[in-house]
Amino acid sequence: MDDSGRPCITEYSLAKVFGHKSSAEFRRCMRWADPHLTWWSQREGDVFSFAMIMLEAFTGQAPFFPKPDSVAFLALERRERPERPTHVDLTAKLWALVERCWDDDKENRPKMAEVLRILRDWSVLLFLAASHSLENPHQPQ
């Protein structure tokens, strides 16, 4: 997200190879990228980056906030991950999905199609639960 709150999504695995003018820009981008993947393993890196974007969407802060870019970069190099936020309502299922997307073994990460299917299924369930609640406000859930 930029300072205006607009999403800035890109292919982070390719951004490591192309387009950076300075090491500071590189480290800033790396907050969202898996530093252990090469440019040709783009899909697994994009799943990793999507998990970072999900985390940012829930917290409103960049991964590893408030750590400086250099510290965040080193944490990722050591295969550390951001801690589960406690100040937001993040379900255990959603956090488990984020952690699967971050798995150190890229082969264990879900494909993006699976991530989207899971999120779509959950959004339908949330919609149905909300609809039921609105239609039957006096019935227990």
XYZ file of N, CA and C in Angstrom, residues 16-123:
324
model
N 12.794 -8.503 -7.740
C 14.138 -8.663 -7.195
C 15.191 -8.541 -8.289
N 14.806 -8.869 -9.505
C 15.761 -8.878 -10.603
C 15.705 -7.588 -11.406
N 14.509 -7.055 -11.594
C 14.320 -5.896 -12.465
C 13.836 -4.678 -11.687
N 14.217 -3.509 -12.155
C 13.541 -2.286 -11.780
C 13.963 -1.573 -10.523
N 14.892 -2.059 -9.759
C 15.286 -1.347 -8.549
C 16.489 -0.462 -8.828
N 16.345 0.789 -8.426
C 17.416 1.748 -8.662
C 18.388 1.830 -7.495
N 17.946 1.416 -6.310
C 18.813 1.523 -5.139
C 18.604 0.325 -4.229
N 19.569 0.098 -3.348
C 19.430 -1.004 -2.399
C 18.319 -0.717 -1.400
N 18.046 0.549 -1.101
C 16.952 0.895 -0.189
C 15.608 0.500 -0.791
N 15.422 0.751 -2.089
C 14.184 0.346 -2.759
C 14.058 -1.173 -2.742
N 15.164 -1.850 -2.958
C 15.179 -3.312 -2.954
C 14.750 -3.844 -1.592
N 15.342 -3.322 -0.505
C 14.996 -3.779 0.841
C 13.545 -3.462 1.173
N 13.050 -2.313 0.753
C 11.661 -1.940 1.027
C 10.712 -2.943 0.375
N 10.975 -3.309 -0.839
C 10.143 -4.276 -1.562
C 10.249 -5.662 -0.922
N 11.401 -5.978 -0.372
C 11.646 -7.308 0.167
C 10.783 -7.634 1.379
N 10.162 -6.654 1.994
C 9.259 -6.940 3.116
C 8.157 -7.902 2.689
N 7.816 -7.900 1.420
C 6.712 -8.702 0.904
C 7.190 -9.927 0.129
N 8.477 -10.108 -0.044
C 8.996 -11.141 -0.946
C 9.754 -12.229 -0.199
N 9.745 -13.417 -0.780
C 10.539 -14.524 -0.260
C 11.957 -14.383 -0.806
N 12.920 -14.037 0.034
C 14.275 -13.800 -0.462
C 15.012 -15.070 -0.872
N 14.439 -16.228 -0.579
C 15.124 -17.481 -0.883
C 14.710 -18.084 -2.217
N 13.849 -17.392 -2.942
C 13.443 -17.884 -4.257
C 14.138 -17.084 -5.340
N 14.359 -17.730 -6.437
C 14.963 -17.063 -7.586
C 13.867 -16.568 -8.513
N 14.236 -15.758 -9.473
C 13.230 -15.139 -10.344
C 12.407 -16.146 -11.126
N 12.923 -17.360 -11.363
C 12.153 -18.314 -12.158
C 11.130 -19.077 -11.310
N 11.162 -18.936 -10.006
C 10.159 -19.602 -9.163
C 9.099 -18.591 -8.735
N 8.598 -17.887 -9.699
C 7.689 -16.768 -9.477
C 6.408 -17.158 -8.750
N 5.764 -18.241 -9.121
C 4.458 -18.569 -8.542
C 4.537 -18.773 -7.039
N 5.508 -19.529 -6.582
C 5.642 -19.762 -5.150
C 5.956 -18.457 -4.418
N 6.761 -17.619 -5.043
C 7.078 -16.320 -4.451
C 5.877 -15.409 -4.391
N 5.017 -15.484 -5.396
C 3.813 -14.660 -5.395
C 2.837 -15.101 -4.314
N 2.763 -16.406 -4.024
C 1.915 -16.897 -2.936
C 2.450 -16.366 -1.607
N 3.759 -16.404 -1.436
C 4.392 -15.855 -0.237
C 4.044 -14.372 -0.104
N 4.202 -13.623 -1.176
C 3.924 -12.183 -1.167
C 2.457 -11.900 -0.882
N 1.567 -12.730 -1.413
C 0.143 -12.538 -1.167
C -0.171 -12.674 0.319
N 0.496 -13.601 0.997
C 0.294 -13.739 2.441
C 0.722 -12.466 3.166
N 1.825 -11.871 2.730
C 2.264 -10.608 3.330
C 1.243 -9.500 3.070
N 0.663 -9.510 1.878
C -0.354 -8.509 1.539
C -1.604 -8.722 2.388
N -2.000 -9.986 2.601
C -3.152 -10.260 3.474
C -2.885 -9.729 4.878
N -1.676 -9.982 5.382
C -1.319 -9.491 6.712
C -1.412 -7.967 6.761
N -0.889 -7.309 5.746
C -0.944 -5.851 5.702
C -2.385 -5.355 5.625
N -3.230 -6.061 4.896
C -4.638 -5.655 4.790
C -5.334 -5.725 6.148
N -4.988 -6.710 6.962
C -5.603 -6.838 8.281
C -5.040 -5.849 9.293
N -3.754 -5.565 9.200
C -3.126 -4.710 10.213
C -3.042 -3.250 9.803
N -3.062 -2.993 8.498
C -2.867 -1.626 8.020
C -1.416 -1.190 8.088
N -0.514 -2.152 8.315
C 0.915 -1.837 8.438
C 1.735 -2.811 7.598
N 2.870 -2.345 7.142
C 3.771 -3.193 6.363
C 4.259 -4.362 7.219
N 4.576 -5.493 6.592
C 5.132 -6.616 7.347
C 6.370 -6.199 8.141
N 6.464 -6.689 9.347
C 7.560 -6.413 10.281
C 7.535 -4.989 10.839
N 6.444 -4.235 10.610
C 6.334 -2.904 11.202
C 6.472 -3.041 12.711
N 7.195 -2.188 13.387
C 7.840 -0.934 13.003
C 9.331 -1.078 12.695
N 9.782 -2.285 12.435
C 11.210 -2.489 12.173
C 11.628 -1.746 10.906
N 12.863 -1.223 10.885
C 13.368 -0.592 9.655
C 13.522 -1.631 8.538
N 13.589 -1.143 7.304
C 13.694 -2.029 6.138
C 14.849 -3.011 6.260
N 15.999 -2.535 6.714
C 17.178 -3.407 6.790
C 16.966 -4.543 7.784
N 16.297 -4.272 8.904
C 16.038 -5.305 9.910
C 14.999 -6.298 9.387
N 13.977 -5.796 8.707
C 12.964 -6.675 8.114
C 13.603 -7.591 7.074
N 14.478 -7.032 6.263
C 15.171 -7.804 5.235
C 15.999 -8.926 5.872
N 16.740 -8.609 6.926
C 17.551 -9.625 7.605
C 16.682 -10.691 8.267
N 15.550 -10.286 8.816
C 14.638 -11.255 9.425
C 14.158 -12.261 8.382
N 13.795 -11.775 7.218
C 13.363 -12.678 6.149
C 14.503 -13.584 5.694
N 15.698 -13.043 5.626
C 16.862 -13.859 5.254
C 17.064 -15.003 6.244
N 16.717 -14.777 7.522
C 16.842 -15.809 8.565
C 15.585 -16.677 8.649
N 14.702 -16.518 7.658
C 13.452 -17.279 7.566
C 12.496 -16.982 8.720
N 12.604 -15.811 9.299
C 11.648 -15.376 10.311
C 10.405 -14.858 9.608
N 9.292 -14.897 10.311
C 8.034 -14.391 9.780
C 7.453 -13.386 10.766
N 6.605 -12.481 10.281
C 5.940 -11.565 11.210
C 5.108 -12.353 12.225
N 4.981 -11.795 13.410
C 4.172 -12.433 14.442
C 2.691 -12.239 14.135
N 1.899 -13.153 14.653
C 0.446 -13.023 14.487
C -0.022 -11.778 15.233
N -0.728 -10.895 14.550
C -1.191 -9.677 15.220
C -2.267 -10.006 16.253
N -2.198 -9.324 17.371
C -3.174 -9.563 18.436
C -4.239 -8.478 18.484
N -4.013 -7.376 17.806
C -4.941 -6.244 17.876
C -5.997 -6.261 16.772
N -6.045 -7.317 15.981
C -7.061 -7.433 14.931
C -7.762 -8.782 15.072
N -8.973 -8.857 14.560
C -9.755 -10.085 14.623
C -9.365 -10.988 13.459
N -8.345 -11.783 13.678
C -7.813 -12.675 12.654
C -8.096 -14.108 13.096
N -8.939 -14.817 12.356
C -9.319 -16.168 12.769
C -8.133 -17.124 12.677
N -8.243 -18.216 13.414
C -7.195 -19.240 13.382
C -7.065 -19.832 11.979
N -8.199 -19.993 11.285
C -8.154 -20.555 9.928
C -7.421 -19.621 8.968
N -7.707 -18.337 9.068
C -7.052 -17.390 8.168
C -5.560 -17.303 8.476
N -5.200 -17.297 9.755
C -3.782 -17.260 10.110
C -3.074 -18.530 9.627
N -3.751 -19.680 9.726
C -3.160 -20.932 9.235
C -2.919 -20.856 7.728
N -3.833 -20.221 6.999
C -3.637 -20.050 5.557
C -2.427 -19.162 5.281
N -2.303 -18.071 6.018
C -1.141 -17.185 5.864
C 0.144 -17.975 6.106
N 0.168 -18.766 7.169
C 1.372 -19.545 7.484
C 1.678 -20.589 6.408
N 0.642 -21.205 5.832
C 0.878 -22.152 4.723
C 1.528 -21.447 3.542
N 1.086 -20.229 3.272
C 1.650 -19.463 2.150
C 3.105 -19.081 2.406
N 3.504 -19.034 3.667
C 4.874 -18.688 4.054
C 5.772 -19.907 4.235
N 5.255 -21.104 4.055
C 6.016 -22.312 4.374
C 7.426 -22.234 3.790
N 8.418 -22.619 4.602
C 9.808 -22.590 4.133
C 10.015 -23.474 2.908
N 9.294 -24.592 2.864
C 9.380 -25.479 1.702
C 8.347 -25.011 0.684
N 8.813 -24.414 -0.383
C 7.898 -23.829 -1.371
C 6.938 -24.859 -1.951
N 7.316 -26.129 -1.932
C 6.439 -27.185 -2.452
C 5.217 -27.396 -1.556
N 5.317 -27.000 -0.288
C 4.193 -27.137 0.641
C 3.228 -25.959 0.570
N 3.610 -24.909 -0.118
C 2.727 -23.746 -0.235
C 1.560 -24.074 -1.156
N 0.371 -23.545 -0.827
C -0.755 -23.777 -1.738
C -0.556 -23.026 -3.043
N -1.179 -23.513 -4.077
C -1.207 -22.770 -5.340
C -2.174 -21.605 -5.160
N -2.004 -20.563 -5.936
C -2.852 -19.386 -5.808
C -4.317 -19.732 -6.065
N -4.582 -20.662 -6.971
C -5.963 -21.076 -7.239
C -6.605 -21.652 -5.979
N -5.833 -22.410 -5.196
C -6.358 -22.970 -3.952
C -6.611 -21.864 -2.933
N -5.687 -20.918 -2.826
C -5.870 -19.791 -1.901
C -7.152 -19.040 -2.252
N -7.344 -18.754 -3.521
C -8.537 -18.024 -3.953
C -9.805 -18.828 -3.702
N -9.755 -20.140 -3.929
C -10.920 -20.989 -3.664
C -11.276 -20.960 -2.183
N -10.266 -21.078 -1.320
C -10.497 -21.044 0.127
C -11.114 -19.710 0.537
N -10.540 -18.624 0.074
C -11.065 -17.301 0.426
C -12.478 -17.109 -0.116
N -12.733 -17.584 -1.317
C -14.077 -17.480 -1.899
C -15.072 -18.293 -1.075
N -14.699 -19.517 -0.696
C -15.587 -20.353 0.120
C -15.897 -19.673 1.446
N -14.873 -19.109 2.086
C -15.091 -18.423 3.362
C -15.973 -17.202 3.189
N -15.793 -16.463 2.102
C -16.604 -15.259 1.903
C -18.067 -15.633 1.678
